[in-house]
XYZ file of C-alpha atoms in Angstrom:
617
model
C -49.029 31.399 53.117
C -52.173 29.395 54.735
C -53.523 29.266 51.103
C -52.467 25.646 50.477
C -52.610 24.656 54.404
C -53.652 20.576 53.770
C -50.764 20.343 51.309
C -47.813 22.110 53.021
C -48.643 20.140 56.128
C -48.679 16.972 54.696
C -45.502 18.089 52.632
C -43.886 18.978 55.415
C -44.981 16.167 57.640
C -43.973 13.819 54.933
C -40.549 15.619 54.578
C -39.878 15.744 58.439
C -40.000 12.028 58.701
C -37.884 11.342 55.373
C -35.476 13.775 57.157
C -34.969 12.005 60.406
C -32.847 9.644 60.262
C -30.613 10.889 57.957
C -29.994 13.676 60.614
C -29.164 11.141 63.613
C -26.810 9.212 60.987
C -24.954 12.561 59.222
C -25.048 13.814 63.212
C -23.261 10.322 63.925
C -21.043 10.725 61.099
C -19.744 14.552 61.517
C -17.947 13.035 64.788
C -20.313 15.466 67.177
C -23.512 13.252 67.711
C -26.776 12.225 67.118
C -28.462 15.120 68.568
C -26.093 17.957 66.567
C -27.391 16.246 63.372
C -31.379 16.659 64.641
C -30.413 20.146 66.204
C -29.271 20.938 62.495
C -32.368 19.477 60.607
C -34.544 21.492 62.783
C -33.024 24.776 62.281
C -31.520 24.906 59.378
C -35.242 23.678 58.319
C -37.587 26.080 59.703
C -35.063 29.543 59.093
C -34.299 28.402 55.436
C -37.675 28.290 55.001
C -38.897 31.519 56.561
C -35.873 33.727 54.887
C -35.233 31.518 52.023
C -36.424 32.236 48.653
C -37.725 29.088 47.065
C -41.205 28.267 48.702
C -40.965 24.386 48.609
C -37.172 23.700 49.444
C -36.513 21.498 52.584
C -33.070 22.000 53.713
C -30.933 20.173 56.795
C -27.787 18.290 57.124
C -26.526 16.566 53.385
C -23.789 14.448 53.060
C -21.846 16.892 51.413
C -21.689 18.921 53.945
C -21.583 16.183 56.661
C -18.162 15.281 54.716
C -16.603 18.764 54.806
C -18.324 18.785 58.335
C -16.344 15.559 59.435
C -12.795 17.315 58.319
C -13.000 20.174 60.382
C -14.635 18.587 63.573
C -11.645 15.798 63.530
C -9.020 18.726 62.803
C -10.265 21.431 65.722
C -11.064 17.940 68.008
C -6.716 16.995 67.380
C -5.996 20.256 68.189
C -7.933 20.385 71.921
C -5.843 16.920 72.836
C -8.904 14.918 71.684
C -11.527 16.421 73.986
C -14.541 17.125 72.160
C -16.094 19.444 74.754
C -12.583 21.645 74.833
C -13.051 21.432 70.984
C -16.947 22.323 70.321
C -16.955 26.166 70.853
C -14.359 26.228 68.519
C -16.056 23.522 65.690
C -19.559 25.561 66.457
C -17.609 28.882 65.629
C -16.427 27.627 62.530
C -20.253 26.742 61.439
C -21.179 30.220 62.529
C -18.462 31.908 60.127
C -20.157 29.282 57.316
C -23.508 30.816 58.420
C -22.570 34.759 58.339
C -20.566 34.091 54.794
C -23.322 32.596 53.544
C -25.614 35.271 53.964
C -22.853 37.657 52.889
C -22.511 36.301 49.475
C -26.103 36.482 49.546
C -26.229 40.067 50.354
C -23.533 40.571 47.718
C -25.707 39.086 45.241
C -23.183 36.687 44.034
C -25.745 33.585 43.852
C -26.097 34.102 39.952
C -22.235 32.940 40.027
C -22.182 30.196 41.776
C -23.609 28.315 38.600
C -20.066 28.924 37.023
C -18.618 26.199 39.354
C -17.224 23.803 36.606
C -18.754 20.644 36.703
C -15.846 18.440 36.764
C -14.968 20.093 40.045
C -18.723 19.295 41.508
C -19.025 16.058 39.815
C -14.957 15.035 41.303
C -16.081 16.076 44.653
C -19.579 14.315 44.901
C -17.928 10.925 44.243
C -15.464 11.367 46.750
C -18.133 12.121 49.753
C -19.829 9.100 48.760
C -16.411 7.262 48.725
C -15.462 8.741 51.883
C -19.093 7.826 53.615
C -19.207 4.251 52.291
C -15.587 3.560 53.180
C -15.800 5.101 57.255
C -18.546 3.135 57.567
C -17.411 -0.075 56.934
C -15.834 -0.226 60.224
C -19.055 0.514 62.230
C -20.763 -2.173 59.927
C -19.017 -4.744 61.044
C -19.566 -3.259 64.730
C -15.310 -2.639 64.734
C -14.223 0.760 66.684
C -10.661 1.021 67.077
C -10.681 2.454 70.394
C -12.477 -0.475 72.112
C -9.824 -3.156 70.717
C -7.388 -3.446 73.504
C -4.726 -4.774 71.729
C -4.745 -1.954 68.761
C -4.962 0.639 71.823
C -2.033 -1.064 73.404
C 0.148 -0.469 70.188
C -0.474 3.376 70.821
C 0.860 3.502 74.172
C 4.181 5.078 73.652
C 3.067 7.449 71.753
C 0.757 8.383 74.039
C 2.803 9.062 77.061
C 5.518 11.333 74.285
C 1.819 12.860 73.366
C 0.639 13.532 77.575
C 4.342 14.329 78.141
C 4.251 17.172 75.421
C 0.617 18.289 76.592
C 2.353 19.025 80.499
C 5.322 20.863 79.201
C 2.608 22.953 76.820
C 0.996 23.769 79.816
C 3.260 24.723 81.807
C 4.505 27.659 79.032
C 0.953 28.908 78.882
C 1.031 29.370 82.155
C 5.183 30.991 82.591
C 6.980 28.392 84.380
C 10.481 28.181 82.480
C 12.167 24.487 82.174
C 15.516 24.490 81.593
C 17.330 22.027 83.945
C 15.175 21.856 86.747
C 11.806 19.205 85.772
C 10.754 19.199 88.850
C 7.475 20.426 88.673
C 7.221 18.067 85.092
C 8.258 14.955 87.290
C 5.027 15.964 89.768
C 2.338 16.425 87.048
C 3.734 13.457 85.163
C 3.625 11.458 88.594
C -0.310 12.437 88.665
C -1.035 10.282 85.202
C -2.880 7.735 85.644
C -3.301 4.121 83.505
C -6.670 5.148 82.426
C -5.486 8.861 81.287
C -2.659 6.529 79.171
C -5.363 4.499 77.962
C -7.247 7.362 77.230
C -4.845 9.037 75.442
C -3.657 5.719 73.503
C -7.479 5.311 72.098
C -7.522 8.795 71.171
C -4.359 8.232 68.703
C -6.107 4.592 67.776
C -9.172 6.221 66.479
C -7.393 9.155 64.894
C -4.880 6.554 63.276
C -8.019 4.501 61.791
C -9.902 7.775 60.532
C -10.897 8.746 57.174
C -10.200 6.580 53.844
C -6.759 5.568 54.494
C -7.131 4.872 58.072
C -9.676 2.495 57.568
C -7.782 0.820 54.783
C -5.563 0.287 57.479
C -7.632 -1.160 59.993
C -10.051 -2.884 57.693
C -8.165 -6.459 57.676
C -8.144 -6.111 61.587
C -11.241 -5.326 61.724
C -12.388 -7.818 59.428
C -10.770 -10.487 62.156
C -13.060 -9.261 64.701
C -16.211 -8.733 63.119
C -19.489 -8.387 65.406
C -21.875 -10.597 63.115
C -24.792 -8.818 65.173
C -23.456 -6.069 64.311
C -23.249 -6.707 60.660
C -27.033 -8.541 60.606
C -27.907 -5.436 61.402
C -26.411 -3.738 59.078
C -27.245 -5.862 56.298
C -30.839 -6.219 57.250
C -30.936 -1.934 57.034
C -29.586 -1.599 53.847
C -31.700 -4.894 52.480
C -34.842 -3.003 53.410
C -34.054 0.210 52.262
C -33.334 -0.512 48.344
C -35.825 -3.885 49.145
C -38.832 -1.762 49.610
C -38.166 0.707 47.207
C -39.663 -1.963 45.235
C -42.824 -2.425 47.292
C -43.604 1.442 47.413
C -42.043 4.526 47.353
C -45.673 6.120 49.375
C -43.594 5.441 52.524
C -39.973 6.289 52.775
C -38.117 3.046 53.151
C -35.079 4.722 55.085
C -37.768 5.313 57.936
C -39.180 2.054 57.231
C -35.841 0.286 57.865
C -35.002 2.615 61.249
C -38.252 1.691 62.523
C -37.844 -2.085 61.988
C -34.371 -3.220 62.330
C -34.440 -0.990 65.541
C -37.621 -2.177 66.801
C -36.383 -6.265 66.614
C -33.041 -5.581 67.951
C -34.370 -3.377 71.207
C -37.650 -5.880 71.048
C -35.477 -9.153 71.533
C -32.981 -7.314 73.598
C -29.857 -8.051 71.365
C -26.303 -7.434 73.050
C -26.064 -4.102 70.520
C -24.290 -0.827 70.624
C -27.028 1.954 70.794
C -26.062 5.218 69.471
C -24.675 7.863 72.066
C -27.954 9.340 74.480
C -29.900 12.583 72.743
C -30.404 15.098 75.330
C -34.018 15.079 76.407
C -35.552 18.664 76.245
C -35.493 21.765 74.297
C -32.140 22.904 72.494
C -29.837 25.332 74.675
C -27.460 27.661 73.114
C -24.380 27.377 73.375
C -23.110 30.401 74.229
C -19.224 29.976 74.863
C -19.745 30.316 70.555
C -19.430 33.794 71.622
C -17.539 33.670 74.873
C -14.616 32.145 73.762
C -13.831 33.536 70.303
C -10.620 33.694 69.157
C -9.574 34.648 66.015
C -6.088 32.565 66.094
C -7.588 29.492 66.622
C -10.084 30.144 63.704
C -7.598 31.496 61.520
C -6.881 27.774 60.179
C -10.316 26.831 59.588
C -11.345 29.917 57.557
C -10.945 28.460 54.295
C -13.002 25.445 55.170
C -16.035 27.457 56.967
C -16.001 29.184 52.974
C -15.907 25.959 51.680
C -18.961 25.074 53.708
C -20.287 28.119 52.706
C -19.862 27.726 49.105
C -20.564 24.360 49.109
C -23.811 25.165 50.589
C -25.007 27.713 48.253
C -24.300 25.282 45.090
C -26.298 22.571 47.193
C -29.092 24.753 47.846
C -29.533 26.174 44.382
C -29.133 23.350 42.591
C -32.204 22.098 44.652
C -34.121 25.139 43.960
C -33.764 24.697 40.470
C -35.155 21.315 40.922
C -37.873 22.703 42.763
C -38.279 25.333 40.397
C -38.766 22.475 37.339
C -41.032 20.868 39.493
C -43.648 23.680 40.405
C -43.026 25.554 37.235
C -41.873 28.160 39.632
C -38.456 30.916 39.850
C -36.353 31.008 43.478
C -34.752 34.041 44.164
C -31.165 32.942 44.401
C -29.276 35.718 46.783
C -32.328 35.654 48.929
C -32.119 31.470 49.418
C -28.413 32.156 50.341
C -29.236 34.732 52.943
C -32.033 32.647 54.308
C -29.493 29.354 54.074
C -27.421 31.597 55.957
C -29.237 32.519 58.649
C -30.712 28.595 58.885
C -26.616 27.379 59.462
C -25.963 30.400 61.816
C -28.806 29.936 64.258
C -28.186 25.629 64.225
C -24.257 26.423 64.794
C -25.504 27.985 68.016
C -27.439 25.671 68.980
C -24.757 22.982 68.682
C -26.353 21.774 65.376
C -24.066 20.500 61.959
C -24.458 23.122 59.261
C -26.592 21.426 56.032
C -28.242 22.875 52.557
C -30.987 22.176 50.296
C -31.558 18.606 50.568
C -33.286 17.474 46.637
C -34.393 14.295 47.697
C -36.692 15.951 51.231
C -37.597 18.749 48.336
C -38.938 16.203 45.803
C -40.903 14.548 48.790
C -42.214 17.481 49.661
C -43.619 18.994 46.572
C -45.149 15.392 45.631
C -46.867 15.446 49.061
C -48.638 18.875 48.269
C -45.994 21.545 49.703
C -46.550 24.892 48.061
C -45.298 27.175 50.163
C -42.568 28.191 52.706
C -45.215 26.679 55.525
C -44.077 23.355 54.809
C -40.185 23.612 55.445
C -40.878 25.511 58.302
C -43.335 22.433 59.578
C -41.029 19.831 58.759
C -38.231 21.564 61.173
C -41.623 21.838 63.849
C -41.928 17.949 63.504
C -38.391 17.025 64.051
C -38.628 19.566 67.318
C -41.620 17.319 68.279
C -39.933 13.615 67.870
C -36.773 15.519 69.744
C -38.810 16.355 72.805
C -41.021 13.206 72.591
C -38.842 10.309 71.247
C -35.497 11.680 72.448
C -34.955 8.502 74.754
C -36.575 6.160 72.562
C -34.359 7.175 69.696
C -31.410 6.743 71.977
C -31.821 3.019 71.684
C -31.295 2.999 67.946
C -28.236 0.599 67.077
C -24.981 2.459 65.552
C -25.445 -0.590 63.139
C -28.418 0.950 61.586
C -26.866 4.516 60.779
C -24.127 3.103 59.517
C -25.984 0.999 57.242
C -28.087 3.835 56.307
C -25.198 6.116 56.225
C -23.764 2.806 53.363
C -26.674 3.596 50.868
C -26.277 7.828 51.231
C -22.756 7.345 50.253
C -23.730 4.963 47.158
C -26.102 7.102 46.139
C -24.649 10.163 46.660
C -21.879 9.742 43.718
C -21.991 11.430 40.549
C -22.498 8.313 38.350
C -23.428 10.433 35.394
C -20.091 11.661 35.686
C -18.559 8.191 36.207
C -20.494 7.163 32.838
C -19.027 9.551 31.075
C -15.445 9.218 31.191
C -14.704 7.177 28.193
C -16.645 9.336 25.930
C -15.510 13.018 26.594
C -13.128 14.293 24.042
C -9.341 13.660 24.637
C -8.080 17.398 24.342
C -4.535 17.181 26.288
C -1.713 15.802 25.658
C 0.751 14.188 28.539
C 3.930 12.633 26.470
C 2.460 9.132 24.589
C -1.088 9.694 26.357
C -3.937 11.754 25.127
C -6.673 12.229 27.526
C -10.061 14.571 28.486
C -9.131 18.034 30.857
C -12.378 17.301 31.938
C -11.476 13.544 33.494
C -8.469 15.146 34.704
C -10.214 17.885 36.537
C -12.607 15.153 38.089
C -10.384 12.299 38.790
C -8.192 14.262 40.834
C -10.671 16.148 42.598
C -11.907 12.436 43.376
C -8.716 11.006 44.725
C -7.493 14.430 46.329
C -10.886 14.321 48.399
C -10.980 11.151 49.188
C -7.549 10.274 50.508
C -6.413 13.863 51.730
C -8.444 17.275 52.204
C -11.615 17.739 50.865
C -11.030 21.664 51.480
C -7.981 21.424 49.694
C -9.050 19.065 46.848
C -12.074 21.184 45.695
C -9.163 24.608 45.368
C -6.734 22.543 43.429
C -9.397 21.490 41.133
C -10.680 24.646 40.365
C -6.947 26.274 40.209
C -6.364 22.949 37.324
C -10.224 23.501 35.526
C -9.313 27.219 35.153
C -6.188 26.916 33.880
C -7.327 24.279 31.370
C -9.780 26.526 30.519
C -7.862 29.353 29.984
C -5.248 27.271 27.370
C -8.603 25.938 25.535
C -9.704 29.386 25.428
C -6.496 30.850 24.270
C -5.948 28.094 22.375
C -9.347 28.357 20.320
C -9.054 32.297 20.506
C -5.313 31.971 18.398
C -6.545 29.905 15.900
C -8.641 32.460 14.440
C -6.365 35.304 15.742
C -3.573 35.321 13.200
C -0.406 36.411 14.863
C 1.518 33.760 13.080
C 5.261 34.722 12.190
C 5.291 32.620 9.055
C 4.667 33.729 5.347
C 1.570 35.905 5.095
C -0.445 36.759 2.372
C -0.896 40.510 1.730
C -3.374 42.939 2.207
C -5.234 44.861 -0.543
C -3.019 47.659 -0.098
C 0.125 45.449 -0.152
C -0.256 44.870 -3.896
C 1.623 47.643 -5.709
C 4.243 48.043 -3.612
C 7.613 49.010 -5.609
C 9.813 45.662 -5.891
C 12.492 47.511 -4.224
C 10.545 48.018 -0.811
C 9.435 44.548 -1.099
C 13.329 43.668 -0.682
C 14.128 45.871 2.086
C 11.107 45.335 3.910
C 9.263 42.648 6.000
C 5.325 43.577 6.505
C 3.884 41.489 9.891
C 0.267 41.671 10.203
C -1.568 40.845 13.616
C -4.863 40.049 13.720
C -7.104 39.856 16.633
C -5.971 39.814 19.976
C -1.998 39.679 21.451
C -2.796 37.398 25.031
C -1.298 34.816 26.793
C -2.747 32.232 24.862
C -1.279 33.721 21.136
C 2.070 35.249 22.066
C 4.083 31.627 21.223
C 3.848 32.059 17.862
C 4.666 35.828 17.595
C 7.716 35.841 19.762
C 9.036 33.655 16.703
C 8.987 36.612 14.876
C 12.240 37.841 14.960
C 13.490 34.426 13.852
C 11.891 34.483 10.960
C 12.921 37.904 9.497
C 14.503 37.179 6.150
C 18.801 38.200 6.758
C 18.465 40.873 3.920
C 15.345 42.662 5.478
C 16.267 46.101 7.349
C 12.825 47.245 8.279
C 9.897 45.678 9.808
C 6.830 47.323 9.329
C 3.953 45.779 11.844
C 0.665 46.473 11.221
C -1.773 46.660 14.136
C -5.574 47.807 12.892
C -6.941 44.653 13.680
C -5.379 44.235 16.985
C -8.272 45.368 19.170
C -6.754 43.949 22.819
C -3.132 43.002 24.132
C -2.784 42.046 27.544
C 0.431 42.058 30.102
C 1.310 38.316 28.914
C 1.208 40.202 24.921
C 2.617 42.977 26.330
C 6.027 41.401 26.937
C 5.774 39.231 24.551
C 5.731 42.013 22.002
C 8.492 43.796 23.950
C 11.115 41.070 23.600
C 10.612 40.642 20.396
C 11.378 44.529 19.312
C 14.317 43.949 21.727
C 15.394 41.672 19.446
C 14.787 43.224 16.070
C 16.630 46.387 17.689
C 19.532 44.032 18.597
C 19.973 43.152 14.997
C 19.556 46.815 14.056
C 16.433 46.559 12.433
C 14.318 49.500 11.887
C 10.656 48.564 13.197
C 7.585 50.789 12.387
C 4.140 50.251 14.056
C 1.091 51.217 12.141
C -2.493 52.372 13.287
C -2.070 51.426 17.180
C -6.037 50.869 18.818
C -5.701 53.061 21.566
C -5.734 49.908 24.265
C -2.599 48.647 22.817
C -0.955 52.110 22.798
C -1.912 52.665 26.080
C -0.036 48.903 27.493
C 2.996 50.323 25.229
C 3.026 54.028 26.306
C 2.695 52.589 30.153
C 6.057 50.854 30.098
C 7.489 53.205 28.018
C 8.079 51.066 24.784
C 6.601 54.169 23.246
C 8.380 56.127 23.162
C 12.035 54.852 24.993
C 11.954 51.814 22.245
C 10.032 53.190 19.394
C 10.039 56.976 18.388
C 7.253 58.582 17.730
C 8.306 59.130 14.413
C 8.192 55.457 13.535
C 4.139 55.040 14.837
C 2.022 56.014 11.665
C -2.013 56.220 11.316
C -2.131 54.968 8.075
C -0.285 52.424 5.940
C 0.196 55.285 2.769
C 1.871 57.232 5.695
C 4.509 54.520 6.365
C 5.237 53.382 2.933
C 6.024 57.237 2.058
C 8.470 57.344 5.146
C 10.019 53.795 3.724
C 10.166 54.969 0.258
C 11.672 58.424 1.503
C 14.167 56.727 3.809
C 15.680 53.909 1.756
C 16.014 56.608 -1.204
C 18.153 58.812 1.260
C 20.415 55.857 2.075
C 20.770 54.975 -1.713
């Protein structure tokens, strides 16, 4: 590990600072604070590295995961009546489950699946958390926050006495006092409110009401009234710098670059700015109420999403390692990089830190700076631990104006514009009435808007529900073409040639070919349609037929229903023994075909026909 010391520290150093304030701004963003993003970095950083298993990955808080982050902090915060210390054993718990799955699908070995993710899905989602990042920030920009306008608060004010009223009647069930006619004891605790708990409780609903894409859609032309032009400078002046000196040099990372100096003049000249909420001075303490206060109802709801962060941070992470692994002509061992991802979220989550993943961009930085090995990750975690304990009050004074600004160019860049590019050349496969249009776009457009204006949890589970379907009818689709099942005319088989003119009459020969699925049986079920009137046996021949499935199954079931309906005789020839099996196991074999009319052999049947329709002659 100490092989390539010079290199991994100046990888790591390097990394560390590209990494720092993209942790106070996706802190900021997640809704739990500066400090839970650095808490994160420096974890999530150093464990990753240690248990991980791809030598040069540098992994923290991403926006991705800041986004899915964001949902589930606002969701458990509603739920605790807006108190975000009542709410954070139960948002760090939720990190923690993220943590432990991780490492279980590690320890399952399933991180050579996670590659089968359609693209669409990943491509759908990325857009929307840079939609979703550049959009909440616009507010901030402009130095707006709903909760300090007076006049929006007082607009929430009934609703927040219905909200405090409801809150005193919930507590008094938890704690057995019955109301039924007699409010007295409601009339004393509602006596006890103050103006400031309405106001409170009235900014509470303001903020919620002006969260997320649509809530800031809302408040943006109000906002836009009362815009804090300081506020904005500063702003403007971040993002300037950051794609401005991109152009300069890319030696120094011009995120930093534009921290350091839009910070520095605005605390230098002692502008009238909002800083960005105090970082705890000090080492991290664990919080240990993570453990304390467990309860599975309350984490019930939130199970899904902690998967979500899981998965989300295993296709993160490996996508990075294969980066890293084109980079350094290298090979990561995926299950091992989700266990050590893992253990990296678990151990931030107690610490009060937001859960993260490989991070590409820290990776590339780091491997260009001379990282080799897992030493530099694990010093790049050390370095963000220093600046914590040494710059914690100094970085209190950064301006909110600055991470949001920052926090603009993340979500711009963030978006899958490879995705975007592509739209208007990916073949149009489906067909929606006068409209022909690409499953793919589908898949990815409303993935996109799903995200972005309603659950990001949700979004990404509908998508993959509407790619796997689509996939399934191209499959089937492609897989019936060349499986003929077809119930129209049919040439015949070698065997078919000599047959007497008078069988040829009497009898209808249906030949299936290749599978009987979901994706084939339209066609077949026509079958009984298309028996010609003076045909009285139907001989159906089913060599080639390696594979029928429950959808084929039935299929094939109604449609000797119907032959038997219109008393047609129906023989089955040389059954595979999977298809005999599906038939034998709901009895169409032998309840709706006798054994006497299944044959081995097609010289076998045409004996029984030629016997059979001389008898009736």
């Amino acid at each position: 590990m100490f092989k390539h010391l010079k290199g991994d520290l100046f990888g790591g150093i390097t990394a560390g600072i590209v990494a720092l304030p993209l942790a106070l701004a996706f802190g900021v963003s997640s809704g739990l604070g500066p400090s839970a993003g650095l808490y994160g970095a420096i974890f999530i950083s150093f464990f990753a590295a240690l248990f991980g298993g791809t030598d040069t990955q540098i992994s923290g808080p991403t926006a991705p995961m800041t986004a899915v982050s964001m949902v589930a902090v606002a969701g458990i915060i509603a739920m605790n009546d807006g108190d975000i210390n009542k709410a954070l054993p139960a948002i760090l718990t939720v990190f923690l489950l993220a943590g432990i799955m991780q490492v279980g699908l590690g320890l399952l070995g399933m991180g050579k699946y996670i590659k089968y993710i359609p693209y669409p899905v990943v491509s759908g989602f990325m857009t929307a958390i840079g939609i979703i990042i550049l959009v909440t920030q616009l507010l901030p920009a402009v130095g707006y926050y709903p909760e300090k306008d007076e006049a929006y608060v007082n607009q929430f004010m009934p609703e927040a006495e219905e909200q405090i009223l409801e809150n005193i009647l919930q507590e008094e069930a938890g704690e057995g006092i019955l109301v039924l006619e007699d409010f007295t004891e409601t009339i004393k605790r509602a006596d006890k409110i103050t103006p400031a708990d309405m106001l409170k409780e009235a900014g509470i609903l303001a903020s919620k009401e002006a969260s997320g894409v649509i809530g800031t859609f809302k408040v943006l032309p109000r906002a836009l009234k009362n815009i804090n032009w300081l506020e904005l400078a500063l702003a403007l002046a971040t993002i300037i710098i950051i794609y401005g000196f991109k152009r300069i040099t890319t030696a120094i990372p011009s995120t930093l670059v534009a921290l350091i100096v839009v910070s520095g003049v605005a605390f230098g000249f002692k502008m009238d700015y909002r800083p960005i909420e105090q970082i705890p001075s000090g080492l991290p303490i664990p919080n240990l109420e993570v453990f304390t206060t467990f309860n599975l109802d309350s984490i019930t709801p939130y199970i899904f999403t902690a998967f979500t962060l899981a998965l989300l941070g295993a296709i993160d992470s490996l996508l990075t390692s294969v980066v890293a692994d084109n980079m350094t002509q290298t090979k990561h061992k995926p299950n091992k990089e989700l266990i050590g991802q893992g253990i990296g979220n678990s151990i931030a989550a107690i610490f009060g830190g937001i859960p993260g993943a490989g991070a590409t961009i820290r990776t590339v930085v780091n491997i260009n700076s001379g990282g080799k090995t897992k030493l530099s990750g694990m010093v790049a975690g050390v370095l963000l631990l220093i600046v914590l304990l040494a710059l914690g009050p100094v970085a209190s004074q950064i301006p909110a104006a600055v991470l949001a600004g920052i926090l603009v160019t993340v979500g711009i860049g963030v978006m899958d514009y490879r995705g975007l590019k592509a739209i208007p050349h990916l073949p149009k496969d489906i067909k929606l009435g006068p409209l022909k249009l690409s499953s793919e776009v589908i898949v990815m457009l409303v993935v996109m808007v799903l995200s972005s204006v309603w659950n990001l949890v949700y979004a990404v589970g509908i998508g993959l529900v509407i790619a796997s379907l689509m996939f399934m009818k191209k499959i089937g689709d492609l897989t019936a073409l060349h499986s003929n099942v077809r119930a129209l005319r049919e040439e015949s088989w070698s065997d078919e040639k000599n047959i007497p003119q008078k069988i040829k009459d009497d009898v209808f020969i249906k030949h299936i070919k290749g599978p009987l699925f979901f994706g084939s049986t339209n066609e077949f079920q026509q079958l009984a349609s298309k028996i010609p009137e003076n045909a009285s046996t139907v001989i159906i021949r089913m060599g080639r037929m390696q594979y029928m499935d429950q959808t084929g199954l039935y299929a094939m079931e109604d449609v000797l229903q119907d032959l038997k309906r219109k008393d047609v005789t129906i023989l089955l020839v040389n059954i595979l023994d999977q298809p005999k099996y599906m038939l034998e196991r709901i009895d169409i074999i032998p309840d709706l075909i006798p054994k006497e009319n299944i044959f081995e052999n097609f010289n076998a049947c045409l004996e029984w026909v030629d016997q059979n329709l001389n008898s009736k002659v």
